[in-house]
Amino acid sequence: MKSLLHTFVIVAYKESPYLEECICSLLAQTIQSCLLLSTSTPSTFVETLARKYDIPMVINTNRDGIAVDWSFAYEAADTPYVTLAHQDDRYFPEYTEQCLNAAQSYHDNLITFTDYYEQIGTRRRHSLLIPIKRMLLWPFSFRIALKSTKMKMICLLFGNPIPCPSVMYHKETIRAFEFSNDWQFNLDWDAWLRFAQRQGHFVYVKKPLIAHRLHQDSETSRLIRNQQRAREELLMLQRLWGKRWGAILAKFYQLGAIFNPA
């Protein structure tokens, strides 16, 4: 059954007021998945929601940053496919079904991801960043999957157009994996670059299937305020383009920070 192929691991941190809405969106999927709630900051708030919705909790006692939290959550799933669900985001009912249908067309798929839109409060937000990210994914223009390392890398050279909350990982292809603790903001971009070097497909479902919530208390906004995002974008672009061209590209790329409330 497809319902046994996939796990949502909700990565909970502290006490997000949007966690319950995220949980409800996962329970409303058109096909059922396994659910786990992973946290390194257990609290009565999180435990109460886990009991309310009968979701098993796994607790990461190694509090050593977001990369460790994500790696722990990835490892916790024992199904072939896993999505690390972001606690502030909302997943549309067809997410699991459409991702699995697309992924299973390519037996060696590494990751499957979807389009998305941004949300502030209850309002859909129209951002210039989303069409720019779609442009970066131009190698997918006439196909839904890429296998060539070169084409996968082309998508990632000028930025990170793959929305991390939407990614369904294929554990049977990826095997054991750890996110890099060298990054706080760009750990997903780093992961896609490493996956791009491997044999296997990137699969793209070209339909918005998640609502990514922006708010002042999000980790993204915090990393913009303390300039960590800018520092990491510079380092990543210099890794890809060398120091001179990376610094030039970073000046343009960092303009994207103004589109996220900080």
XYZ file of N, CA and C in Angstrom:
786
model
N 0.830 -1.198 0.000
C 0.000 0.000 0.000
C 0.867 1.251 0.000
N 0.439 2.266 -0.736
C 1.183 3.514 -0.753
C 1.251 4.146 0.629
N 0.223 3.908 1.459
C 0.197 4.525 2.779
C 1.346 4.058 3.648
N 1.969 2.923 3.289
C 3.083 2.404 4.067
C 4.428 2.775 3.455
N 4.413 3.522 2.394
C 5.652 3.875 1.719
C 6.280 5.149 2.259
N 5.519 5.945 2.977
C 5.942 7.317 3.265
C 5.689 7.692 4.718
N 6.612 8.479 5.261
C 6.473 9.022 6.609
C 6.637 10.532 6.583
N 5.750 11.226 7.265
C 5.979 12.626 7.609
C 6.642 12.655 8.980
N 7.832 13.216 9.068
C 8.435 13.482 10.370
C 8.339 14.983 10.607
N 7.497 15.371 11.546
C 7.315 16.787 11.860
C 8.464 17.210 12.766
N 9.252 18.147 12.298
C 10.393 18.625 13.083
C 9.912 19.808 13.918
N 9.643 19.546 15.191
C 9.078 20.558 16.089
C 10.186 21.206 16.909
N 10.136 22.522 16.998
C 11.135 23.268 17.763
C 10.420 24.285 18.641
N 10.666 24.193 19.934
C 10.017 25.060 20.924
C 8.498 24.940 20.789
N 7.763 26.083 20.743
C 6.299 26.020 20.785
C 5.700 26.863 19.667
N 5.677 26.311 18.477
C 5.126 27.038 17.336
C 3.603 27.090 17.420
N 3.004 28.276 17.286
C 1.544 28.371 17.290
C 0.903 27.762 16.045
N 1.724 27.393 15.057
C 1.208 26.846 13.804
C 1.353 25.328 13.728
N 1.903 24.719 14.774
C 2.174 23.283 14.734
C 0.900 22.465 14.546
N -0.164 22.824 15.247
C -1.388 22.035 15.140
C -1.976 22.116 13.735
N -1.922 23.285 13.121
C -2.426 23.418 11.747
C -1.620 22.545 10.791
N -0.310 22.487 11.004
C 0.534 21.606 10.190
C 0.116 20.152 10.371
N -0.048 19.721 11.618
C -0.456 18.339 11.900
C -1.769 18.011 11.197
N -2.733 18.907 11.314
C -4.047 18.657 10.700
C -3.943 18.532 9.184
N -3.056 19.315 8.575
C -2.896 19.220 7.118
C -2.294 17.877 6.710
N -1.459 17.312 7.557
C -0.865 15.999 7.254
C -1.883 14.885 7.435
N -2.754 15.047 8.412
C -3.794 14.045 8.645
C -4.880 14.091 7.575
N -4.948 15.191 6.833
C -5.986 15.364 5.808
C -5.520 14.937 4.416
N -4.386 14.268 4.321
C -3.885 13.829 3.013
C -4.828 12.806 2.374
N -4.842 12.788 1.053
C -5.734 11.867 0.338
C -5.321 10.413 0.522
N -4.050 10.167 0.791
C -3.616 8.830 1.197
C -2.827 8.960 2.496
N -2.942 7.973 3.325
C -2.371 8.043 4.663
C -0.874 7.763 4.650
N -0.153 8.482 5.491
C 1.267 8.234 5.719
C 1.486 7.932 7.193
N 2.632 7.359 7.498
C 3.050 7.279 8.893
C 3.400 8.689 9.370
N 3.144 8.966 10.638
C 3.484 10.264 11.211
C 4.358 10.073 12.437
N 5.388 10.896 12.539
C 6.228 10.978 13.726
C 6.413 12.444 14.073
N 6.603 12.728 15.343
C 6.904 14.082 15.782
C 8.278 14.050 16.434
N 9.219 14.766 15.833
C 10.603 14.767 16.303
C 10.937 16.125 16.908
N 11.579 16.122 18.065
C 11.947 17.384 18.702
C 13.190 17.222 19.556
N 13.945 18.294 19.650
C 15.059 18.354 20.596
C 14.726 19.285 21.752
N 13.496 19.848 21.707
C 13.041 20.756 22.771
C 11.675 20.286 23.276
N 11.607 19.122 23.924
C 10.313 18.605 24.385
C 9.668 19.554 25.389
N 8.355 19.631 25.309
C 7.604 20.521 26.202
C 6.207 19.961 26.377
N 5.516 20.455 27.374
C 4.127 20.055 27.587
C 3.285 20.385 26.366
N 3.562 21.524 25.740
C 2.824 21.955 24.552
C 2.922 20.912 23.439
N 4.139 20.501 23.115
C 4.354 19.533 22.034
C 3.799 18.167 22.416
N 4.041 17.753 23.650
C 3.571 16.438 24.100
C 2.048 16.363 24.097
N 1.384 17.466 24.432
C -0.079 17.493 24.432
C -0.627 17.295 23.022
N -0.027 17.959 22.047
C -0.473 17.790 20.663
C -0.192 16.375 20.160
N 0.941 15.826 20.540
C 1.259 14.450 20.129
C 0.226 13.470 20.675
N -0.165 13.653 21.930
C -1.187 12.775 22.526
C -2.545 13.010 21.881
N -2.887 14.267 21.642
C -4.195 14.605 21.073
C -4.405 13.917 19.728
N -3.358 13.874 18.910
C -3.483 13.308 17.567
C -2.844 11.921 17.451
N -2.464 11.361 18.588
C -1.922 9.995 18.649
C -0.722 9.831 17.712
N 0.216 10.762 17.821
C 1.425 10.743 16.999
C 2.614 10.352 17.875
N 3.338 9.308 17.525
C 4.529 8.935 18.305
C 5.566 10.061 18.293
N 6.192 10.277 19.452
C 7.245 11.283 19.569
C 8.610 10.617 19.643
N 9.575 11.225 18.983
C 10.971 10.816 19.138
C 11.751 12.052 19.572
N 12.583 11.892 20.584
C 13.275 13.031 21.185
C 14.769 12.929 20.917
N 15.294 13.968 20.302
C 16.722 14.062 20.030
C 17.399 14.726 21.225
N 18.193 13.981 21.939
C 18.856 14.521 23.138
C 20.152 15.249 22.802
N 20.562 15.185 21.543
C 21.790 15.865 21.112
C 21.431 17.238 20.556
N 21.375 18.233 21.409
C 20.994 19.580 20.992
C 22.203 20.300 20.410
N 22.449 20.070 19.159
C 23.650 20.634 18.543
C 23.326 21.310 17.222
N 22.140 21.915 17.135
C 21.817 22.707 15.964
C 20.824 22.054 15.023
N 20.387 22.839 14.041
C 19.322 22.426 13.138
C 19.738 21.242 12.265
N 21.007 21.181 11.863
C 21.447 20.061 11.024
C 21.315 18.739 11.763
N 21.654 18.735 13.042
C 21.522 17.520 13.851
C 20.052 17.153 14.010
N 19.189 18.161 14.205
C 17.749 17.903 14.320
C 17.204 17.270 13.039
N 17.595 17.799 11.892
C 17.102 17.271 10.616
C 17.649 15.871 10.350
N 18.917 15.666 10.653
C 19.510 14.340 10.440
C 18.837 13.296 11.322
N 18.544 13.670 12.555
C 17.860 12.769 13.482
C 16.468 12.429 12.955
N 15.752 13.451 12.467
C 14.403 13.237 11.937
C 14.435 12.343 10.703
N 15.392 12.565 9.830
C 15.542 11.725 8.629
C 15.775 10.274 9.023
N 16.633 10.049 9.975
C 16.977 8.696 10.399
C 15.804 8.010 11.093
N 14.919 8.792 11.717
C 13.818 8.216 12.505
C 12.800 7.474 11.645
N 12.676 7.852 10.377
C 11.685 7.217 9.495
C 12.204 5.882 8.991
N 11.336 4.862 9.004
C 11.754 3.547 8.502
C 10.981 3.130 7.260
N 10.362 4.100 6.591
C 9.692 3.849 5.315
C 10.627 4.247 4.171
N 10.343 3.790 2.940
C 11.214 4.151 1.816
C 11.284 5.656 1.552
N 10.180 6.354 1.822
C 10.132 7.791 1.560
C 9.856 8.546 2.850
N 10.453 9.741 2.968
C 10.222 10.568 4.152
C 10.208 12.038 3.749
N 9.299 12.774 4.360
C 9.258 14.228 4.246
C 9.496 14.810 5.626
N 10.444 15.731 5.734
C 10.670 16.441 6.987
C 9.728 17.640 6.994
N 8.598 17.473 7.658
C 7.548 18.493 7.628
C 7.929 19.666 8.519
N 7.863 20.856 7.970
C 8.185 22.056 8.729
C 6.965 22.490 9.528
N 7.166 22.740 10.796
C 6.053 22.922 11.724
C 5.190 24.140 11.426
N 5.714 25.127 10.718
C 4.941 26.334 10.436
C 4.159 26.241 9.128
N 4.394 25.197 8.351
C 3.851 25.131 6.996
C 2.625 24.230 6.910
N 1.897 24.409 5.824
C 0.666 23.657 5.602
C 0.801 22.865 4.303
N 0.456 21.583 4.374
C 0.581 20.683 3.222
C -0.800 20.416 2.637
N -0.939 20.598 1.325
C -2.232 20.420 0.682
C -2.571 18.934 0.597
N -3.863 18.598 0.543
C -4.280 17.191 0.658
C -3.651 16.243 -0.356
N -3.307 16.730 -1.548
C -2.774 15.846 -2.597
C -1.257 15.694 -2.538
N -0.611 16.327 -1.556
C 0.857 16.335 -1.544
C 1.433 14.920 -1.615
N 1.072 14.070 -0.668
C 1.673 12.734 -0.605
C 1.376 11.935 -1.867
N 0.127 11.944 -2.281
C -0.276 11.141 -3.434
C 0.457 11.573 -4.697
N 0.506 12.883 -4.944
C 1.141 13.348 -6.174
C 2.654 13.138 -6.148
N 3.272 13.325 -4.989
C 4.720 13.103 -4.899
C 5.069 11.629 -5.095
N 4.311 10.746 -4.466
C 4.585 9.317 -4.630
C 4.358 8.866 -6.068
N 3.279 9.346 -6.680
C 3.012 8.970 -8.072
C 4.155 9.401 -8.988
N 4.652 10.620 -8.778
C 5.751 11.115 -9.605
C 7.043 10.363 -9.309
N 7.331 10.164 -8.032
C 8.584 9.512 -7.635
C 8.675 8.092 -8.169
N 7.568 7.379 -8.110
C 7.604 5.967 -8.474
C 7.721 5.734 -9.978
N 7.652 6.810 -10.750
C 7.925 6.695 -12.185
C 9.423 6.603 -12.466
N 10.239 6.896 -11.442
C 11.698 6.875 -11.582
C 12.266 6.112 -10.393
N 12.580 4.838 -10.599
C 12.917 3.964 -9.481
C 14.146 4.426 -8.718
N 15.041 5.185 -9.390
C 16.266 5.637 -8.736
C 16.160 7.085 -8.263
N 14.929 7.573 -8.067
C 14.774 8.958 -7.639
C 15.478 9.196 -6.306
N 16.079 10.363 -6.190
C 16.730 10.788 -4.948
C 15.786 11.640 -4.113
N 15.282 12.700 -4.737
C 14.318 13.571 -4.074
C 13.203 13.911 -5.049
N 12.028 14.141 -4.493
C 10.886 14.654 -5.241
C 10.419 15.904 -4.516
N 10.185 16.975 -5.257
C 9.781 18.228 -4.614
C 8.668 18.877 -5.414
N 8.011 19.855 -4.807
C 6.858 20.496 -5.428
C 7.060 22.005 -5.486
N 6.170 22.645 -6.206
C 6.075 24.099 -6.153
C 5.394 24.484 -4.831
N 5.347 25.783 -4.552
C 4.764 26.233 -3.285
C 4.303 27.674 -3.423
N 3.577 28.153 -2.434
C 3.368 29.595 -2.325
C 3.620 30.024 -0.889
N 3.760 31.322 -0.703
C 4.059 31.867 0.617
C 2.795 32.388 1.274
N 2.774 32.316 2.591
C 1.611 32.729 3.359
C 2.059 33.584 4.537
N 1.375 34.700 4.744
C 1.568 35.525 5.939
C 0.228 35.616 6.638
N 0.157 35.111 7.863
C -1.126 35.020 8.553
C -2.035 34.071 7.798
N -3.204 34.561 7.409
C -4.133 33.741 6.627
C -4.120 34.134 5.149
N -3.221 35.028 4.796
C -3.219 35.609 3.452
C -2.101 35.028 2.595
N -2.459 34.682 1.377
C -1.443 34.262 0.402
C -0.630 35.474 -0.013
N 0.682 35.304 -0.042
C 1.579 36.411 -0.356
C 2.171 36.223 -1.743
N 2.094 37.267 -2.553
C 2.658 37.214 -3.901
C 4.075 37.778 -3.852
N 5.043 36.918 -4.098
C 6.450 37.275 -3.964
C 7.147 37.174 -5.307
N 8.062 38.116 -5.566
C 8.858 38.061 -6.789
C 9.863 36.918 -6.759
N 10.183 36.438 -5.567
C 11.178 35.375 -5.458
C 10.702 34.066 -6.073
N 9.408 33.789 -5.966
C 8.918 32.494 -6.449
C 9.074 32.357 -7.961
N 8.660 33.349 -8.779
C 8.923 33.204 -10.221
C 10.408 33.159 -10.560
N 11.246 33.838 -9.769
C 12.692 33.756 -10.006
C 13.180 32.335 -9.762
N 12.702 31.730 -8.680
C 13.101 30.350 -8.391
C 12.610 29.393 -9.479
N 11.416 29.645 -9.994
C 10.925 28.801 -11.087
C 11.811 28.930 -12.322
N 12.311 30.135 -12.566
C 13.221 30.333 -13.697
C 14.504 29.527 -13.512
N 14.997 29.453 -12.272
C 16.219 28.686 -12.015
C 16.016 27.199 -12.292
N 14.773 26.766 -12.253
C 14.455 25.361 -12.524
C 14.163 25.112 -14.008
N 14.664 25.992 -14.879
C 14.350 25.876 -16.313
C 14.741 24.527 -16.918
N 15.762 23.811 -16.428
C 16.031 22.495 -17.031
C 14.858 21.517 -16.942
N 13.901 21.818 -16.045
C 12.711 20.971 -15.947
C 11.608 21.403 -16.915
N 11.873 22.361 -17.795
C 10.816 22.961 -18.614
C 9.992 21.940 -19.388
N 10.633 20.927 -19.946
C 9.926 19.965 -20.788
C 9.974 18.553 -20.216
N 10.205 18.459 -18.917
C 10.271 17.147 -18.260
C 9.993 17.344 -16.775
N 9.736 16.262 -16.076
C 9.507 16.374 -14.640
C 10.665 15.797 -13.836
N 11.676 15.249 -14.524
C 12.782 14.620 -13.806
C 14.101 14.871 -14.524
N 15.160 15.019 -13.728
C 16.510 15.188 -14.252
C 17.422 14.140 -13.634
N 18.237 13.496 -14.478
C 19.204 12.516 -13.978
C 20.641 12.990 -14.139
N 20.910 13.758 -15.179
C 22.257 14.229 -15.458
C 22.780 15.093 -14.311
N 23.984 14.789 -13.850
C 24.606 15.616 -12.809
C 24.722 17.059 -13.275
N 25.107 17.254 -14.532
C 25.261 18.601 -15.068
C 23.959 19.379 -14.992
N 22.852 18.780 -15.397
C 21.573 19.490 -15.408
C 21.067 19.743 -13.992
N 21.284 18.795 -13.103
C 20.892 19.011 -11.704
C 21.692 20.162 -11.104
N 22.983 20.215 -11.423
C 23.834 21.285 -10.898
C 23.447 22.645 -11.466
N 23.060 22.687 -12.742
C 22.666 23.952 -13.358
C 21.530 24.605 -12.571
N 20.603 23.801 -12.086
C 19.479 24.330 -11.303
C 19.934 25.013 -10.021
N 21.107 24.643 -9.524
C 21.544 25.059 -8.190
C 22.675 26.071 -8.203
N 23.144 26.479 -9.376
C 24.331 27.327 -9.456
C 24.092 28.765 -9.018
N 22.880 29.282 -9.232
C 22.617 30.685 -8.942
C 21.757 30.888 -7.701
N 21.426 29.826 -7.023
C 20.586 29.939 -5.836
C 19.978 28.598 -5.499
N 19.095 28.615 -4.533
C 18.443 27.388 -4.078
C 16.959 27.451 -4.413
N 16.561 26.926 -5.584
C 15.165 27.024 -5.999
C 14.286 25.882 -5.501
N 14.876 24.914 -4.795
C 14.113 23.745 -4.339
C 13.571 24.022 -2.945
N 12.246 24.125 -2.785
C 11.671 24.454 -1.472
C 11.810 23.296 -0.498
N 12.640 23.496 0.498
C 12.986 22.414 1.421
C 11.777 21.735 2.069
N 10.754 22.482 2.529
C 9.624 21.800 3.179
C 8.877 20.845 2.262
N 9.022 21.038 0.948
C 8.272 20.207 -0.004
C 8.996 18.917 -0.372
N 10.228 18.758 0.056
C 11.062 17.661 -0.452
C 10.692 16.323 0.184
N 10.460 15.339 -0.668
C 10.278 13.949 -0.251
C 11.566 13.198 -0.590
N 12.218 12.681 0.436
C 13.494 11.987 0.275
C 13.247 10.496 0.047
N 13.999 9.912 -0.868
C 13.905 8.477 -1.131
C 15.053 7.790 -0.401
N 14.774 7.245 0.756
C 15.829 6.698 1.603
C 16.487 5.465 0.995
N 15.754 4.728 0.181
C 16.340 3.525 -0.418
C 17.410 3.864 -1.452
N 17.336 5.066 -2.023
C 18.368 5.521 -2.953
C 19.456 6.315 -2.231
N 19.037 7.189 -1.332
C 19.988 8.045 -0.624
C 20.787 7.266 0.413
N 20.133 6.335 1.064
C 20.736 5.572 2.171
C 21.005 6.507 3.356
N 22.039 6.173 4.147
C 22.367 6.992 5.314
C 22.797 8.385 4.851
N 22.330 9.396 5.577
C 22.648 10.767 5.179
C 22.596 11.674 6.397
N 23.535 12.613 6.445
C 23.528 13.633 7.490
C 23.645 15.009 6.855
N 22.794 15.922 7.310
C 22.923 17.318 6.903
C 24.189 17.891 7.538
N 24.806 18.838 6.851
C 26.080 19.386 7.312
C 25.878 20.409 8.423
N 26.609 20.231 9.506
C 26.546 21.157 10.630
C 27.311 22.446 10.355
N 27.898 22.554 9.162
C 28.609 23.780 8.795
C 27.650 24.910 8.442
N 26.374 24.564 8.256
C 25.398 25.553 7.793
C 24.218 25.634 8.752
N 23.681 26.846 8.908
C 22.423 27.033 9.628
C 21.285 27.354 8.667
N 21.590 28.140 7.636
C 20.567 28.544 6.667
C 20.628 27.707 5.392
N 21.828 27.459 4.905
C 22.000 26.805 3.602
C 22.228 25.307 3.691
N 21.839 24.689 4.794
C 22.051 23.246 4.900
C 21.243 22.467 3.872
N 20.099 22.991 3.443
C 19.337 22.304 2.402
C 20.002 22.467 1.038
N 20.452 23.669 0.712
C 21.162 23.907 -0.556
C 22.390 23.003 -0.645
N 23.136 22.915 0.449
C 24.297 22.026 0.497
C 23.888 20.572 0.248
N 22.770 20.153 0.824
C 22.302 18.773 0.628
C 21.951 18.519 -0.827
N 21.256 19.472 -1.479
C 20.881 19.268 -2.890
C 22.133 19.178 -3.762
N 23.134 19.994 -3.453
C 24.374 19.941 -4.228
C 25.056 18.584 -4.080
N 25.034 18.039 -2.885
C 25.635 16.715 -2.685
C 24.820 15.631 -3.391
N 23.495 15.747 -3.318
C 22.649 14.780 -4.024
C 22.854 14.869 -5.533
N 23.067 16.094 -6.039
C 23.224 16.280 -7.486
C 24.428 15.513 -8.027
N 25.400 15.250 -7.181
C 26.590 14.515 -7.605
C 26.359 13.005 -7.632
N 25.242 12.568 -7.116
C 24.959 11.131 -7.052
C 24.175 10.667 -8.280
N 24.201 9.373 -8.514
C 23.363 8.772 -9.541
C 21.911 8.784 -9.060
N 21.012 9.213 -9.918
C 19.599 9.216 -9.558
C 18.906 10.492 -9.994
N 17.589 10.446 -9.994
C 16.773 11.546 -10.508
C 16.361 12.536 -9.419
N 16.281 13.809 -9.805
C 15.504 14.817 -9.097
C 14.151 14.866 -9.815
N 13.059 14.801 -9.072
C 11.717 14.793 -9.653
C 10.960 16.025 -9.159
N 10.307 16.723 -10.074
C 9.656 18.003 -9.774
C 8.167 17.918 -10.090
N 7.337 18.063 -9.081
C 5.886 18.155 -9.249
C 5.557 19.640 -9.386
N 5.146 20.049 -10.578
C 5.031 21.480 -10.891
C 3.682 22.053 -10.477
N 3.346 21.844 -9.247
C 2.083 22.335 -8.706
C 2.320 22.754 -7.257
N 1.802 23.918 -6.844
C 1.971 24.310 -5.443
C 1.208 23.353 -4.526
N 1.942 22.635 -3.697
C 1.323 21.659 -2.798
C 1.649 21.919 -1.336
N 2.329 23.034 -1.075
C 2.505 23.473 0.308
C 2.351 24.984 0.377
N 1.925 25.455 1.545
C 1.917 26.880 1.859
C 3.021 27.116 2.878
N 4.023 27.871 2.476
C 5.182 28.146 3.334
C 4.930 29.444 4.093
N 4.876 29.338 5.394
C 4.491 30.487 6.217
C 5.706 31.350 6.562
N 5.563 32.647 6.360
C 6.569 33.624 6.764
C 6.058 34.382 7.978
N 6.907 34.521 8.983
C 6.520 35.303 10.162
C 7.768 35.751 10.903
N 7.602 36.742 11.749
C 8.726 37.390 12.426
C 9.530 36.442 13.299
N 8.888 35.426 13.844
C 9.566 34.530 14.785
C 10.157 33.292 14.121
N 10.098 33.218 12.799
C 10.619 32.030 12.120
C 12.141 32.014 12.162
N 12.701 30.829 11.981
C 14.158 30.691 11.954
C 14.747 31.458 10.776
N 14.058 31.467 9.640
C 14.541 32.213 8.483
C 14.667 33.691 8.794
N 13.642 34.261 9.428
C 13.678 35.681 9.765
C 14.788 35.988 10.764
N 14.997 35.086 11.717
C 16.071 35.284 12.698
C 17.430 35.306 12.009
N 17.635 34.405 11.053
C 18.923 34.332 10.369
C 19.140 35.506 9.420
N 18.062 36.119 8.950
C 18.191 37.348 8.169
C 18.602 38.494 9.084
N 17.959 38.589 10.238
C 18.252 39.691 11.158
C 19.691 39.663 11.661
N 20.208 38.481 11.944
C 21.574 38.420 12.489
C 22.643 38.275 11.402
N 22.249 38.418 10.135
C 23.163 38.410 8.980
C 23.762 37.038 8.663
N 23.291 35.986 9.349
C 23.828 34.654 9.069
C 23.474 34.204 7.653
N 22.270 34.540 7.216
C 21.880 34.182 5.847
C 22.830 34.810 4.832
N 23.125 36.109 5.007
C 24.011 36.798 4.065
C 25.403 36.173 4.063
N 25.907 35.840 5.239
C 27.239 35.228 5.313
C 27.270 33.878 4.602
N 26.229 33.089 4.814
C 26.210 31.753 4.212
C 25.983 31.801 2.708
N 25.173 32.740 2.249
C 24.979 32.865 0.804
C 26.284 33.240 0.111
N 27.050 34.136 0.734
C 28.350 34.507 0.174
C 29.269 33.288 0.096
N 29.346 32.534 1.180
C 30.210 31.349 1.206
C 29.787 30.317 0.162
N 28.484 30.119 0.020
C 27.997 29.120 -0.930
C 28.280 29.539 -2.368
N 28.017 30.801 -2.684
C 28.254 31.269 -4.047
C 29.746 31.284 -4.377
N 30.587 31.567 -3.391
C 32.028 31.495 -3.627
C 32.488 30.050 -3.804
N 31.846 29.139 -3.115
C 32.137 27.713 -3.314
C 31.835 27.293 -4.751
N 30.756 27.849 -5.312
C 30.321 27.457 -6.652
C 31.025 28.232 -7.760
N 31.369 29.512 -7.487
C 31.850 30.394 -8.548
C 33.247 30.967 -8.306
N 33.844 30.661 -7.160
C 35.113 31.289 -6.810
C 34.873 32.586 -6.059
N 35.917 33.111 -5.426
C 35.745 34.252 -4.522
C 35.232 35.504 -5.220
N 35.822 35.848 -6.359
C 35.460 37.104 -7.010
C 34.029 37.080 -7.528
N 33.721 36.095 -8.387
C 32.384 36.044 -8.974
C 31.335 35.703 -7.917
N 31.707 34.900 -6.941
C 30.769 34.594 -5.863
C 30.368 35.831 -5.094
N 31.330 36.713 -4.829
C 31.030 37.950 -4.103
C 30.110 38.856 -4.914
N 30.340 38.909 -6.230
C 29.481 39.730 -7.094
C 28.056 39.179 -7.109
N 27.924 37.876 -7.287
C 26.595 37.261 -7.312
C 25.880 37.420 -5.977
N 26.635 37.352 -4.886
C 26.020 37.464 -3.561
C 25.362 38.821 -3.364
N 25.930 39.879 -3.958
C 25.342 41.215 -3.829
C 23.928 41.235 -4.397
N 23.731 40.550 -5.523
C 22.404 40.485 -6.128
C 21.505 39.511 -5.368
N 22.071 38.374 -5.005
C 21.265 37.332 -4.375
C 20.736 37.769 -3.018
N 21.530 38.548 -2.289
C 21.115 38.959 -0.954
C 19.966 39.960 -0.974
N 19.673 40.528 -2.138
C 18.494 41.379 -2.250
C 17.230 40.599 -1.933
N 17.287 39.266 -2.085
C 16.126 38.434 -1.782
C 15.686 38.529 -0.346
N 16.596 38.916 0.544
C 16.238 39.008 1.959
C 15.146 40.034 2.207
N 15.058 41.049 1.341
C 14.045 42.076 1.572
C 12.640 41.550 1.323
N 12.509 40.397 0.637
C 11.198 39.833 0.362
C 10.699 38.948 1.501
N 11.508 38.773 2.537
C 11.092 37.978 3.690
C 11.012 38.897 4.899
N 9.890 38.921 5.642
C 9.801 39.786 6.802
C 10.821 39.385 7.843
N 11.586 40.324 8.345
C 12.627 40.018 9.328
C 12.299 40.669 10.643
